[in-house]
Amino acid sequence: MPTTTRYTVTRKSLQQTETPPAATRLEPDKTLFVDFGKAAFGTLLVPSQKDSKRDSVVVHLGEQLNPAGRIERSPAGTIRYLRLEQELSRDAAATRIIIPPDKRNTGPAAVTMPPEIGEVFPFRYAEIENGVGIEAAAIRQIRVHYPFNDDASSFDSPAGVLNAVWDLCKYSIKATTFCGVYVDGDRERIPYEGDAYINQLGHYCIDCEYTLARYTHEYLIQNPTWPTEWQLHSVMMAWADYLYTGERISLETFYDDLCANNPEEALS
């Protein structure tokens, strides 16, 4: 993972939120189906079964349902699906499903997950094979995200569709902070200047939280991406940070870098 070598703002620690199911059902083939209501980057917590001879569990995680209402095993495009088999813990009240690393988004340029959290996977739905006897209400989706105040902003209008768009956008900004830096989702887990600038402005509108945007900005100055025109966004990110926070330390630290990315400076 690329590293920063100069001053960078101190980030907060990532949070792990245990979310109960929004709906569950036992399928005719004895598979336990779980819907958590929203997709999130994280993993699954499966409760232990006392007095059970089961020593392992087969879990399916996914973002999309097929026409039969089950998790789509062969989703198109970049929609994610994962099948895992894991031994159950006998010494704990629940077993945390371990997500294996993905070759594409854990490469040398990717932002890696903290060891104390481990790998995550984007999913809304879970299926547990042979789910008879598992306490469905005790299953949890562990959502990983940067500290976020859900009550810092609100929006309501007579238009239900508009409210739904607001909720989707607000939650998406929260859900995609799982790396502790703005990344391109789960594709490569690499920050990009143009995307980060849009994310920064959106984040500012829904929460009084500025450290994540500043950290991403300072990270990108020291680890720029290849599109030359995207590097110009660093100037706008720095200015937006100053307008919202009034703090100058970042501007002063990276002033020469910002001048180098200023088109007028480059042409002078």
CSV table of C-alpha atoms in Angstrom, one decimal:
chain,number,residue,atom,x,y,z
A,1,MET,CA,0.0,0.0,0.0
A,2,PRO,CA,1.3,3.5,-0.8
A,3,THR,CA,2.3,5.5,2.2
A,4,THR,CA,2.3,9.2,3.1
A,5,THR,CA,5.7,10.7,4.1
A,6,ARG,CA,4.7,14.2,5.3
A,7,TYR,CA,2.1,15.7,7.6
A,8,THR,CA,-1.4,14.2,7.2
A,9,VAL,CA,-4.5,14.9,9.2
A,10,THR,CA,-5.2,12.4,12.0
A,11,ARG,CA,-8.0,10.1,11.0
A,12,LYS,CA,-10.6,8.6,13.3
A,13,SER,CA,-10.8,4.8,13.6
A,14,LEU,CA,-13.2,2.8,11.5
A,15,GLN,CA,-16.4,1.7,13.1
A,16,GLN,CA,-18.1,-1.7,12.9
A,17,THR,CA,-21.9,-1.6,13.3
A,18,GLU,CA,-23.8,-4.8,13.9
A,19,THR,CA,-27.1,-4.6,12.0
A,20,PRO,CA,-30.0,-7.1,12.6
A,21,PRO,CA,-31.9,-8.6,9.7
A,22,ALA,CA,-34.8,-6.6,8.1
A,23,ALA,CA,-36.4,-9.9,7.0
A,24,THR,CA,-35.7,-13.6,7.2
A,25,ARG,CA,-37.3,-16.8,5.9
A,26,LEU,CA,-36.6,-20.5,5.8
A,27,GLU,CA,-36.7,-21.8,2.2
A,28,PRO,CA,-38.1,-25.2,1.2
A,29,ASP,CA,-34.6,-26.5,0.8
A,30,LYS,CA,-33.9,-25.5,4.4
A,31,THR,CA,-31.7,-22.6,3.4
A,32,LEU,CA,-32.0,-19.6,5.7
A,33,PHE,CA,-32.5,-16.4,3.7
A,34,VAL,CA,-31.6,-13.1,5.3
A,35,ASP,CA,-32.2,-9.6,4.0
A,36,PHE,CA,-30.5,-6.7,5.8
A,37,GLY,CA,-32.4,-4.0,4.0
A,38,LYS,CA,-29.3,-2.2,2.7
A,39,ALA,CA,-26.0,-3.2,1.1
A,40,ALA,CA,-22.9,-2.6,3.1
A,41,PHE,CA,-19.2,-3.4,3.1
A,42,GLY,CA,-18.6,-5.8,5.9
A,43,THR,CA,-19.1,-9.4,6.9
A,44,LEU,CA,-21.6,-11.7,8.6
A,45,LEU,CA,-21.9,-12.9,12.2
A,46,VAL,CA,-23.5,-16.3,12.6
A,47,PRO,CA,-24.8,-17.3,16.0
A,48,SER,CA,-23.4,-20.5,17.5
A,49,GLN,CA,-25.8,-23.5,17.9
A,50,LYS,CA,-25.7,-25.1,21.3
A,51,ASP,CA,-26.0,-28.9,21.4
A,52,SER,CA,-25.6,-29.0,17.7
A,53,LYS,CA,-23.3,-31.5,15.8
A,54,ARG,CA,-22.8,-28.9,13.0
A,55,ASP,CA,-19.1,-28.0,12.8
A,56,SER,CA,-19.1,-25.8,9.7
A,57,VAL,CA,-21.4,-23.5,7.8
A,58,VAL,CA,-21.8,-22.7,4.1
A,59,VAL,CA,-22.7,-19.0,3.5
A,60,HIS,CA,-23.7,-17.1,0.4
A,61,LEU,CA,-23.4,-13.3,0.2
A,62,GLY,CA,-24.7,-11.2,-2.6
A,63,GLU,CA,-26.1,-7.9,-3.8
A,64,GLN,CA,-28.7,-9.1,-6.2
A,65,LEU,CA,-31.7,-11.4,-6.2
A,66,ASN,CA,-32.8,-13.6,-9.1
A,67,PRO,CA,-36.4,-13.8,-10.2
A,68,ALA,CA,-37.1,-16.5,-7.6
A,69,GLY,CA,-36.1,-14.2,-4.8
A,70,ARG,CA,-32.8,-16.0,-4.0
A,71,ILE,CA,-29.3,-14.6,-4.3
A,72,GLU,CA,-28.1,-14.4,-7.9
A,73,ARG,CA,-25.1,-16.8,-8.2
A,74,SER,CA,-24.0,-15.4,-11.6
A,75,PRO,CA,-24.5,-11.6,-11.4
A,76,ALA,CA,-23.7,-9.5,-14.4
A,77,GLY,CA,-21.0,-6.8,-14.6
A,78,THR,CA,-19.5,-5.7,-11.3
A,79,ILE,CA,-22.4,-6.9,-9.0
A,80,ARG,CA,-20.8,-9.1,-6.3
A,81,TYR,CA,-21.5,-12.7,-5.1
A,82,LEU,CA,-19.5,-14.9,-2.8
A,83,ARG,CA,-19.8,-18.4,-1.5
A,84,LEU,CA,-17.9,-19.3,1.7
A,85,GLU,CA,-17.5,-22.4,3.9
A,86,GLN,CA,-16.1,-21.9,7.4
A,87,GLU,CA,-15.8,-23.9,10.6
A,88,LEU,CA,-18.0,-22.7,13.4
A,89,SER,CA,-16.5,-21.4,16.7
A,90,ARG,CA,-17.3,-23.5,19.7
A,91,ASP,CA,-15.9,-21.1,22.2
A,92,ALA,CA,-17.8,-17.9,21.2
A,93,ALA,CA,-21.5,-16.9,21.0
A,94,ALA,CA,-21.1,-16.3,17.3
A,95,THR,CA,-18.8,-16.9,14.4
A,96,ARG,CA,-17.5,-14.0,12.3
A,97,ILE,CA,-17.3,-15.0,8.7
A,98,ILE,CA,-13.7,-14.4,7.3
A,99,ILE,CA,-13.7,-12.7,3.9
A,100,PRO,CA,-10.8,-13.9,1.7
A,101,PRO,CA,-8.8,-11.2,-0.1
A,102,ASP,CA,-9.7,-10.3,-3.7
A,103,LYS,CA,-6.7,-10.2,-6.0
A,104,ARG,CA,-7.9,-7.1,-7.9
A,105,ASN,CA,-8.7,-4.9,-4.9
A,106,THR,CA,-5.8,-5.9,-2.6
A,107,GLY,CA,-3.0,-5.2,-5.0
A,108,PRO,CA,0.1,-3.0,-4.4
A,109,ALA,CA,-1.7,0.3,-5.2
A,110,ALA,CA,-4.9,-0.5,-3.2
A,111,VAL,CA,-5.9,0.9,0.2
A,112,THR,CA,-5.8,-2.1,2.5
A,113,MET,CA,-8.1,-2.8,5.4
A,114,PRO,CA,-6.8,-2.6,9.0
A,115,PRO,CA,-5.7,-6.0,10.3
A,116,GLU,CA,-8.0,-5.6,13.3
A,117,ILE,CA,-11.0,-5.4,11.0
A,118,GLY,CA,-10.0,-7.7,8.2
A,119,GLU,CA,-11.3,-8.0,4.7
A,120,VAL,CA,-14.9,-6.9,3.8
A,121,PHE,CA,-17.4,-7.7,1.1
A,122,PRO,CA,-20.3,-5.7,-0.3
A,123,PHE,CA,-23.6,-7.5,0.3
A,124,ARG,CA,-27.3,-7.0,1.3
A,125,TYR,CA,-28.5,-10.6,1.3
A,126,ALA,CA,-27.1,-13.7,2.9
A,127,GLU,CA,-28.1,-17.3,2.7
A,128,ILE,CA,-27.0,-20.0,5.1
A,129,GLU,CA,-27.3,-23.6,3.9
A,130,ASN,CA,-29.1,-26.1,6.2
A,131,GLY,CA,-30.2,-23.2,8.3
A,132,VAL,CA,-32.6,-25.2,10.5
A,133,GLY,CA,-31.9,-24.4,14.1
A,134,ILE,CA,-30.0,-21.2,13.5
A,135,GLU,CA,-31.6,-18.3,15.4
A,136,ALA,CA,-32.3,-16.0,12.5
A,137,ALA,CA,-33.0,-12.9,14.6
A,138,ALA,CA,-29.5,-13.2,16.1
A,139,ILE,CA,-27.6,-13.1,12.7
A,140,ARG,CA,-25.8,-9.8,12.2
A,141,GLN,CA,-24.4,-7.9,9.2
A,142,ILE,CA,-21.2,-6.2,10.4
A,143,ARG,CA,-21.1,-2.9,8.5
A,144,VAL,CA,-17.7,-1.2,8.4
A,145,HIS,CA,-17.6,2.6,7.9
A,146,TYR,CA,-16.0,5.8,9.0
A,147,PRO,CA,-17.6,7.6,12.0
A,148,PHE,CA,-20.8,9.2,10.7
A,149,ASN,CA,-23.6,11.2,12.3
A,150,ASP,CA,-26.8,10.0,10.8
A,151,ASP,CA,-28.7,12.9,12.4
A,152,ALA,CA,-26.5,15.7,11.1
A,153,SER,CA,-28.7,16.3,8.1
A,154,SER,CA,-32.2,15.4,7.0
A,155,PHE,CA,-34.5,16.0,4.0
A,156,ASP,CA,-38.2,15.5,3.5
A,157,SER,CA,-40.5,16.4,0.6
A,158,PRO,CA,-44.0,15.4,-0.6
A,159,ALA,CA,-42.2,13.4,-3.4
A,160,GLY,CA,-41.5,9.9,-2.3
A,161,VAL,CA,-39.1,9.2,-5.1
A,162,LEU,CA,-37.1,12.3,-4.3
A,163,ASN,CA,-36.9,11.2,-0.6
A,164,ALA,CA,-35.7,7.8,-1.8
A,165,VAL,CA,-33.0,9.4,-3.9
A,166,TRP,CA,-31.8,11.5,-1.0
A,167,ASP,CA,-31.7,8.4,1.3
A,168,LEU,CA,-29.7,6.5,-1.3
A,169,CYS,CA,-27.2,9.2,-1.9
A,170,LYS,CA,-26.7,9.9,1.8
A,171,TYR,CA,-26.3,6.3,2.8
A,172,SER,CA,-24.0,5.6,-0.2
A,173,ILE,CA,-21.5,8.2,1.0
A,174,LYS,CA,-21.5,6.6,4.5
A,175,ALA,CA,-21.2,3.0,3.2
A,176,THR,CA,-18.3,3.7,0.9
A,177,THR,CA,-16.1,5.1,3.6
A,178,PHE,CA,-15.2,1.5,4.7
A,179,CYS,CA,-11.5,2.0,3.8
A,180,GLY,CA,-11.0,5.2,5.8
A,181,VAL,CA,-10.3,7.0,2.6
A,182,TYR,CA,-12.5,7.7,-0.5
A,183,VAL,CA,-12.0,4.9,-3.0
A,184,ASP,CA,-13.6,3.8,-6.2
A,185,GLY,CA,-15.8,1.3,-4.4
A,186,ASP,CA,-14.8,-2.3,-4.4
A,187,ARG,CA,-13.3,-2.4,-7.9
A,188,GLU,CA,-9.7,-1.5,-7.1
A,189,ARG,CA,-10.0,0.3,-3.8
A,190,ILE,CA,-7.8,3.1,-5.1
A,191,PRO,CA,-8.6,6.9,-4.6
A,192,TYR,CA,-9.0,9.1,-7.7
A,193,GLU,CA,-8.9,12.9,-7.5
A,194,GLY,CA,-12.0,13.6,-9.6
A,195,ASP,CA,-14.1,11.1,-7.7
A,196,ALA,CA,-12.8,12.2,-4.4
A,197,TYR,CA,-13.7,15.9,-5.1
A,198,ILE,CA,-17.3,15.0,-5.8
A,199,ASN,CA,-17.4,12.7,-2.7
A,200,GLN,CA,-15.9,15.5,-0.6
A,201,LEU,CA,-18.6,18.0,-1.6
A,202,GLY,CA,-21.4,15.5,-1.1
A,203,HIS,CA,-20.0,14.5,2.3
A,204,TYR,CA,-19.8,18.1,3.5
A,205,CYS,CA,-23.5,18.5,2.8
A,206,ILE,CA,-24.7,15.7,5.0
A,207,ASP,CA,-22.2,15.6,7.9
A,208,CYS,CA,-19.9,17.9,9.8
A,209,GLU,CA,-17.0,15.6,9.2
A,210,TYR,CA,-13.9,16.9,7.4
A,211,THR,CA,-11.0,14.7,8.4
A,212,LEU,CA,-11.8,11.9,5.9
A,213,ALA,CA,-11.9,14.3,2.9
A,214,ARG,CA,-8.7,16.0,4.0
A,215,TYR,CA,-6.9,12.7,4.5
A,216,THR,CA,-8.0,11.6,1.0
A,217,HIS,CA,-6.8,14.9,-0.5
A,218,GLU,CA,-3.4,14.7,1.2
A,219,TYR,CA,-3.1,11.0,0.4
A,220,LEU,CA,-3.7,11.8,-3.3
A,221,ILE,CA,-1.1,14.6,-3.4
A,222,GLN,CA,1.5,12.1,-2.2
A,223,ASN,CA,0.1,9.2,-4.3
A,224,PRO,CA,-1.3,10.9,-7.4
A,225,THR,CA,-3.2,8.9,-10.1
A,226,TRP,CA,-2.3,8.8,-13.7
A,227,PRO,CA,-5.0,11.0,-15.3
A,228,THR,CA,-3.3,14.4,-15.6
A,229,GLU,CA,-6.5,16.3,-15.7
A,230,TRP,CA,-7.7,14.6,-12.5
A,231,GLN,CA,-4.7,15.8,-10.6
A,232,LEU,CA,-5.9,19.4,-11.1
A,233,HIS,CA,-8.8,18.6,-8.7
A,234,SER,CA,-6.3,18.7,-5.8
A,235,VAL,CA,-6.4,22.5,-6.0
A,236,MET,CA,-10.2,22.6,-5.7
A,237,MET,CA,-10.2,20.0,-2.9
A,238,ALA,CA,-7.7,22.1,-0.9
A,239,TRP,CA,-9.8,25.2,-1.4
A,240,ALA,CA,-13.0,23.5,-0.4
A,241,ASP,CA,-11.3,22.1,2.8
A,242,TYR,CA,-10.1,25.6,3.7
A,243,LEU,CA,-13.5,27.2,3.1
A,244,TYR,CA,-15.3,24.6,5.3
A,245,THR,CA,-12.7,24.4,8.1
A,246,GLY,CA,-10.7,27.6,8.1
A,247,GLU,CA,-7.5,25.6,8.8
A,248,ARG,CA,-4.4,26.5,7.0
A,249,ILE,CA,-1.9,23.8,8.0
A,250,SER,CA,-2.8,21.5,5.0
A,251,LEU,CA,-2.5,24.4,2.5
A,252,GLU,CA,0.8,25.5,3.9
A,253,THR,CA,2.2,22.0,4.0
A,254,PHE,CA,1.3,21.1,0.4
A,255,TYR,CA,1.5,24.6,-1.1
A,256,ASP,CA,4.2,23.8,-3.6
A,257,ASP,CA,2.4,20.7,-4.7
A,258,LEU,CA,-0.8,22.7,-5.2
A,259,CYS,CA,1.1,25.3,-7.3
A,260,ALA,CA,2.4,22.6,-9.5
A,261,ASN,CA,-1.1,21.3,-10.1
A,262,ASN,CA,-2.4,24.8,-10.9
A,263,PRO,CA,-3.0,25.2,-14.6
A,264,GLU,CA,-2.2,29.0,-14.5
A,265,GLU,CA,1.0,28.3,-12.6
A,266,ALA,CA,2.0,25.6,-15.1
A,267,LEU,CA,1.5,28.0,-18.0
A,268,SER,CA,3.3,31.0,-16.4
